[in-house]
Amino acid sequence: MAKIKPSKGAPYARILGVGGYRPTRVVPNEVILETIDSSDEWIRSRSGIETRHWANDEETVAAMSIEASGKAIADAGISAEQIGGVIVSTVSHFKQTPAVATEIADKLGTAKAAAFDISAGCAGFGYGLTLAKGMIVEGSAEYVLVIGVERLSDLTDLEDRATAFLFGDGAGAVVVGPAKEPAIGPTVWGSEGDKSETIKQTVPWTDYRSGEVAKFPAITQEGQAVFRWAVFEMAKVAKEALDAAGISAEELDVFIPHQANERIIDSMVKTLKLPESVTVARDVRTTGNTSAASIPLAMERLLATGEAKSGDTALVIGFGAGLVYAATVVTLP
C-alpha cells in the first residue's frame, strides 16, 4: 500500500499586513432620521453609532476589496504574485456564482491563487483567518489573503426602526503568512442554528422574484435576543479563546470584537474583566456595523492611529447571523 507524503508547510502562521477601505460617502444619523421616527440621542445611546459609510455605484464589493487588499499586500511587504489563496467573507455579493474572490484574485495579479467565498456573517473574518492558517501550516499556500467585505446598505430597510441605523459598508483585508512561532492561537468557533431566526434576511430571493413580496429583501433581527446572546454567551467564548491561547486578561494588549454595538462591546469588557490597560476597538462609532469587514477595519484603524502597535497581543471575536461565532488570539502585524 502506497503512503502519501506529508505536507510541508510552515510550522506556524501569522498576520503580516492589514489594509482597509471605507467608502467616500459619510452618512450621519440625521440622514437615517429622515425615514424612521427616532433621534440622534436614541441612536447613539442604543448603539454608539454616530456615522457610517455607504458605497456608491463604483464602490462594489470587488472594488472595495481590491483597495483594501492592495494596502494589506503592501503592508506585508510581498507581491500579489506570491498570494496562493484568496478567501472572501461576505453576505452582500449578489452574484451567486462565480465567487467574487476569483475576480479579486485576478485583478490583484495573483498567480492563479485558489479563491473562494464564505458566508459566515459577522464571524466570517475569524472563519477565514482560521482557514488561511490551516492552508499555510498544511503547505498548500505560502501567503493567503483574507478579506471581509460588505455593502450592507443594499440590504438595509431604511424604514425598520430597529436596524436602519446599524449598517455600513467597507472592506478589510489581511495577509497571512508563515511564522517561526505561534502568532494565531487556536480558534474557538461554532454555531447555534436553533437561534437562526434572530438575525436573518426578511424573505428568500425567490419570493421577491416570484412577486410574492414587493419589498426588496433586507436584514432584520430580534435586537434584545441578539444583545443577550452576544453579551453573555460570547463573553464565554472569548474567555475560552484566551484560555486556549494560554493568555490571561491581564496579559492582553488589545481587544477587537465585532463592531456590532458599543453597548455590547462595553458589556463584554466588563464581563471579561479586562484591565484599563487593554485597548478596546470602538470603530463602530464612525463606521457602523460592517459585518465581516468590521474586525479587520477596526484592526487597521487601531494600528494606523497608534492606539495599537505591531507585536501587540489581541483578542478578536466575531459573532452574528446563523448564529455563528469565532474567537482567537493573534499577534498584530
XYZ file of N, CA and C in Angstrom, residues 137-272:
408
model
N -0.058 26.235 7.245
C 0.579 25.155 8.018
C 0.545 23.851 7.237
N -0.531 23.633 6.486
C -0.643 22.423 5.660
C 0.295 22.467 4.455
N 0.597 23.673 3.979
C 1.550 23.804 2.885
C 0.942 24.043 1.518
N -0.377 24.265 1.442
C -0.989 24.470 0.128
C -0.849 25.909 -0.361
N -0.415 26.813 0.514
C -0.153 28.199 0.126
C 0.864 28.792 1.088
N 1.698 29.695 0.570
C 2.660 30.358 1.446
C 2.059 31.625 2.044
N 1.257 32.340 1.237
C 0.585 33.547 1.706
C -0.883 33.485 1.296
N -1.746 33.858 2.221
C -3.190 33.837 1.956
C -3.779 35.199 2.306
N -4.618 35.702 1.420
C -5.315 36.963 1.619
C -6.703 36.666 2.179
N -7.009 37.248 3.325
C -8.333 37.081 3.936
C -9.040 38.435 3.905
N -10.210 38.468 3.285
C -10.952 39.712 3.102
C -12.325 39.594 3.743
N -12.704 40.614 4.505
C -14.078 40.758 4.962
C -14.643 41.990 4.280
N -15.744 41.853 3.581
C -16.267 42.981 2.789
C -17.791 42.949 2.776
N -18.395 44.119 2.915
C -19.857 44.188 2.870
C -20.336 45.495 2.248
N -21.479 45.385 1.544
C -22.279 46.547 1.127
C -23.654 46.371 1.767
N -23.697 46.505 3.090
C -24.941 46.234 3.809
C -25.998 47.303 3.575
N -25.581 48.445 3.015
C -26.587 49.455 2.661
C -27.573 48.896 1.631
N -27.128 47.899 0.853
C -28.008 47.271 -0.127
C -29.045 46.363 0.526
N -28.790 45.975 1.769
C -29.683 45.058 2.474
C -30.296 45.701 3.714
N -30.345 47.025 3.715
C -30.895 47.760 4.850
C -32.286 48.285 4.527
N -33.237 47.989 5.398
C -34.579 48.540 5.289
C -34.575 49.865 6.055
N -34.560 50.966 5.331
C -34.449 52.286 5.950
C -35.705 52.701 6.716
N -36.749 51.868 6.658
C -37.961 52.154 7.427
C -38.065 51.264 8.672
N -37.077 50.386 8.851
C -37.057 49.493 10.016
C -36.332 50.192 11.158
N -37.093 50.635 12.143
C -36.524 51.427 13.236
C -35.465 50.650 14.029
N -35.553 49.314 14.018
C -34.625 48.503 14.802
C -33.269 48.312 14.134
N -33.202 48.480 12.809
C -31.946 48.172 12.108
C -31.468 49.257 11.161
N -32.298 50.213 10.817
C -31.954 51.196 9.777
C -30.656 51.943 10.070
N -30.357 52.152 11.333
C -29.186 52.952 11.728
C -27.924 52.127 11.920
N -28.035 50.800 11.847
C -26.924 49.938 12.249
C -25.829 49.763 11.206
N -26.200 49.594 9.953
C -25.275 49.006 8.992
C -24.494 50.005 8.148
N -23.259 49.611 7.846
C -22.390 50.388 6.986
C -21.690 49.501 5.979
N -20.927 50.121 5.098
C -20.206 49.417 4.041
C -18.699 49.566 4.238
N -17.942 48.622 3.665
C -16.490 48.724 3.728
C -15.825 47.388 3.520
N -14.492 47.420 3.453
C -13.710 46.197 3.261
C -12.458 46.255 4.122
N -12.118 45.137 4.723
C -10.876 44.996 5.466
C -10.172 43.743 5.010
N -8.850 43.774 4.956
C -8.098 42.620 4.458
C -6.822 42.430 5.264
N -6.410 41.178 5.386
C -5.116 40.864 5.995
C -4.393 39.842 5.130
N -3.078 39.911 5.165
C -2.239 38.872 4.556
C -1.741 37.971 5.668
N -1.974 36.684 5.521
C -1.498 35.697 6.486
C -0.359 34.928 5.848
N 0.741 34.773 6.577
C 1.910 34.093 6.032
C 2.603 33.245 7.074
N 3.742 32.668 6.713
C 4.453 31.738 7.599
C 5.077 32.447 8.793
N 5.217 31.713 9.890
C 5.836 32.246 11.103
C 6.652 31.150 11.782
N 7.651 31.569 12.542
C 8.514 30.620 13.248
C 8.022 30.318 14.658
N 7.077 31.120 15.130
C 6.494 30.882 16.444
C 5.010 31.193 16.389
N 4.227 30.663 17.321
C 2.777 30.861 17.268
C 2.391 32.341 17.303
N 1.518 32.754 16.376
C 1.055 34.134 16.325
C -0.438 34.217 15.994
N -1.065 33.059 15.756
C -2.524 32.950 15.639
C -2.915 31.762 16.515
N -3.633 32.041 17.569
C -3.957 30.982 18.522
C -5.018 30.027 18.015
N -5.345 29.019 18.821
C -6.437 28.107 18.472
C -7.753 28.875 18.359
N -8.571 28.488 17.410
C -9.858 29.149 17.210
C -10.953 28.435 17.993
N -11.728 29.209 18.720
C -12.936 28.686 19.355
C -14.097 29.162 18.490
N -14.734 28.232 17.796
C -15.796 28.624 16.873
C -16.934 27.624 16.921
N -18.063 28.025 16.364
C -19.217 27.135 16.372
C -20.452 27.841 15.850
N -21.593 27.159 16.024
C -22.856 27.718 15.550
C -23.990 27.274 16.468
N -25.055 28.072 16.471
C -26.259 27.758 17.227
C -27.449 27.975 16.301
N -27.640 27.008 15.406
C -28.664 27.130 14.385
C -30.085 27.212 14.913
N -30.283 26.783 16.149
C -31.624 26.882 16.729
C -32.029 28.335 16.977
N -31.045 29.246 16.905
C -31.321 30.677 17.093
C -31.219 31.443 15.771
N -31.269 30.738 14.660
C -31.030 31.385 13.359
C -32.073 32.431 13.002
N -33.252 32.363 13.595
C -34.298 33.330 13.271
C -34.045 34.703 13.888
N -33.077 34.797 14.797
C -32.865 36.079 15.481
C -32.179 37.112 14.590
N -31.378 36.656 13.615
C -30.798 37.557 12.606
C -30.985 36.866 11.259
N -31.687 37.502 10.344
C -31.975 36.815 9.090
C -32.329 37.795 7.994
N -32.385 37.277 6.778
C -32.919 38.019 5.642
C -34.434 37.926 5.725
N -35.107 39.022 5.450
C -36.554 39.060 5.648
C -37.298 37.983 4.856
N -36.972 37.842 3.578
C -37.605 36.819 2.736
C -36.559 36.260 1.774
N -36.732 35.035 1.259
C -35.808 34.494 0.263
C -35.884 35.291 -1.042
N -34.790 35.251 -1.815
C -34.777 35.936 -3.108
C -35.883 35.428 -4.023
N -36.206 34.133 -3.898
C -37.224 33.548 -4.777
C -38.596 34.173 -4.545
N -38.898 34.567 -3.303
C -40.182 35.211 -3.030
C -40.258 36.574 -3.707
N -39.130 37.263 -3.737
C -39.092 38.578 -4.390
C -39.201 38.400 -5.903
N -38.507 37.406 -6.435
C -38.542 37.168 -7.886
C -39.942 36.785 -8.356
N -40.621 35.978 -7.562
C -41.942 35.493 -7.964
C -43.030 36.544 -7.778
N -42.697 37.628 -7.090
C -43.676 38.675 -6.864
C -44.519 38.462 -5.621
N -44.204 37.447 -4.820
C -44.953 37.210 -3.581
C -44.801 38.376 -2.607
N -43.635 39.031 -2.681
C -43.419 40.238 -1.890
C -42.903 41.328 -2.821
N -43.281 42.567 -2.533
C -42.864 43.673 -3.394
C -41.617 44.369 -2.876
N -41.369 44.231 -1.582
C -40.253 44.930 -0.962
C -38.978 44.110 -1.088
N -37.893 44.772 -1.484
C -36.606 44.092 -1.650
C -36.164 43.499 -0.313
N -35.610 42.274 -0.312
C -35.178 41.645 0.934
C -34.167 42.502 1.701
N -34.220 42.410 3.019
C -33.326 43.173 3.882
C -32.941 42.310 5.073
N -31.993 42.802 5.864
C -31.591 42.111 7.083
C -32.449 42.608 8.238
N -32.949 41.680 9.032
C -33.723 42.032 10.206
C -33.204 41.244 11.397
N -33.500 41.709 12.593
C -33.039 40.987 13.775
C -33.937 41.249 14.967
N -33.869 40.324 15.934
C -34.547 40.498 17.216
C -33.513 41.072 18.175
N -33.530 42.386 18.298
C -32.462 43.109 18.975
C -32.146 42.643 20.378
N -33.159 42.480 21.212
C -32.916 42.100 22.598
C -32.335 40.696 22.716
N -32.843 39.768 21.897
C -32.335 38.389 21.926
C -30.879 38.343 21.483
N -30.555 39.102 20.441
C -29.175 39.161 19.951
C -28.265 39.775 21.006
N -28.735 40.839 21.636
C -27.939 41.519 22.668
C -27.609 40.562 23.807
N -28.606 39.858 24.312
C -28.378 38.931 25.432
C -27.407 37.833 25.046
N -27.592 37.280 23.842
C -26.710 36.197 23.385
C -25.280 36.692 23.253
N -25.111 37.852 22.645
C -23.771 38.388 22.419
C -23.064 38.691 23.734
N -23.769 39.303 24.658
C -23.151 39.712 25.922
C -22.783 38.513 26.791
N -23.719 37.602 26.970
C -23.483 36.506 27.913
C -22.760 35.315 27.295
N -23.194 34.870 26.131
C -22.588 33.679 25.532
C -21.243 33.980 24.886
N -21.126 35.140 24.214
C -19.873 35.426 23.514
C -18.741 35.801 24.462
N -19.076 36.319 25.625
C -18.034 36.560 26.635
C -17.414 35.231 27.063
N -18.238 34.186 27.147
C -17.719 32.852 27.487
C -16.788 32.340 26.388
N -17.188 32.548 25.142
C -16.363 32.115 24.009
C -15.036 32.871 23.990
N -15.093 34.165 24.255
C -13.871 34.969 24.308
C -12.926 34.452 25.382
N -13.491 34.115 26.543
C -12.670 33.578 27.637
C -12.056 32.235 27.229
N -12.809 31.399 26.516
C -12.290 30.114 26.039
C -11.116 30.330 25.089
N -11.213 31.357 24.235
C -10.131 31.645 23.285
C -8.865 32.088 24.023
N -9.042 32.907 25.056
C -7.890 33.310 25.867
C -7.245 32.097 26.521
N -8.065 31.235 27.094
C -7.541 30.033 27.753
C -6.835 29.118 26.758
N -7.417 28.965 25.572
C -6.825 28.091 24.548
C -5.465 28.597 24.108
N -5.292 29.925 24.119
C -4.018 30.523 23.716
C -3.030 30.616 24.877
N -3.503 30.306 26.075
C -2.633 30.407 27.243
C -2.365 31.841 27.644
N -3.348 32.723 27.381
C -3.201 34.152 27.665
C -4.231 34.564 28.714
N -3.825 35.332 29.693
C -4.763 35.849 30.680
C -5.240 37.232 30.255
N -6.333 37.692 30.834
C -6.852 39.023 30.522
C -5.822 40.099 30.841
N -5.045 39.874 31.883
C -4.028 40.848 32.285
C -2.880 40.938 31.282
N -2.664 39.878 30.512
C -1.570 39.867 29.535
C -1.990 40.416 28.180
N -3.277 40.665 28.013
C -3.804 41.122 26.728
C -3.472 42.596 26.518
N -3.149 42.949 25.271
C -2.883 44.346 24.922
C -4.077 45.017 24.264
N -4.798 44.251 23.426
C -5.853 44.835 22.594
C -7.053 43.886 22.532
N -8.250 44.449 22.503
C -9.479 43.679 22.335
C -10.202 44.218 21.107
N -10.397 43.343 20.094
C -11.056 43.747 18.852
C -12.276 42.853 18.631
N -13.394 43.205 19.241
C -14.623 42.442 18.993
C -15.311 42.922 17.726
N -16.204 42.108 17.209
C -17.060 42.543 16.101
C -17.740 43.847 16.491
N -17.719 44.798 15.579
C -18.247 46.123 15.846
C -19.750 46.177 15.557
N -20.505 45.507 16.411
C -21.948 45.430 16.223
C -22.672 46.558 16.927
N -22.203 46.878 18.130
C -22.947 47.772 19.006
C -22.029 48.114 20.178
N -21.878 49.379 20.497
C -20.948 49.751 21.563
C -21.415 49.272 22.931
N -22.708 49.146 23.124
C -23.209 48.606 24.399
C -22.787 47.158 24.581
N -22.797 46.393 23.504
C -22.335 45.003 23.576
C -20.847 44.975 23.900
N -20.081 45.840 23.246
C -18.639 45.897 23.493
C -18.365 46.229 24.962
N -19.045 47.250 25.495
C -18.849 47.647 26.887
C -19.195 46.508 27.845
N -20.273 45.800 27.557
C -20.696 44.698 28.423
C -19.702 43.546 28.395
N -19.147 43.264 27.225
C -18.157 42.193 27.125
C -16.879 42.548 27.875
N -16.458 43.810 27.769
C -15.269 44.267 28.502
C -15.467 44.073 30.000
N -16.664 44.419 30.478
C -16.976 44.283 31.898
C -17.024 42.827 32.326
N -17.677 41.980 31.515
C -17.804 40.563 31.854
C -16.455 39.856 31.852
N -15.606 40.218 30.897
C -14.270 39.618 30.808
C -13.301 40.195 31.837
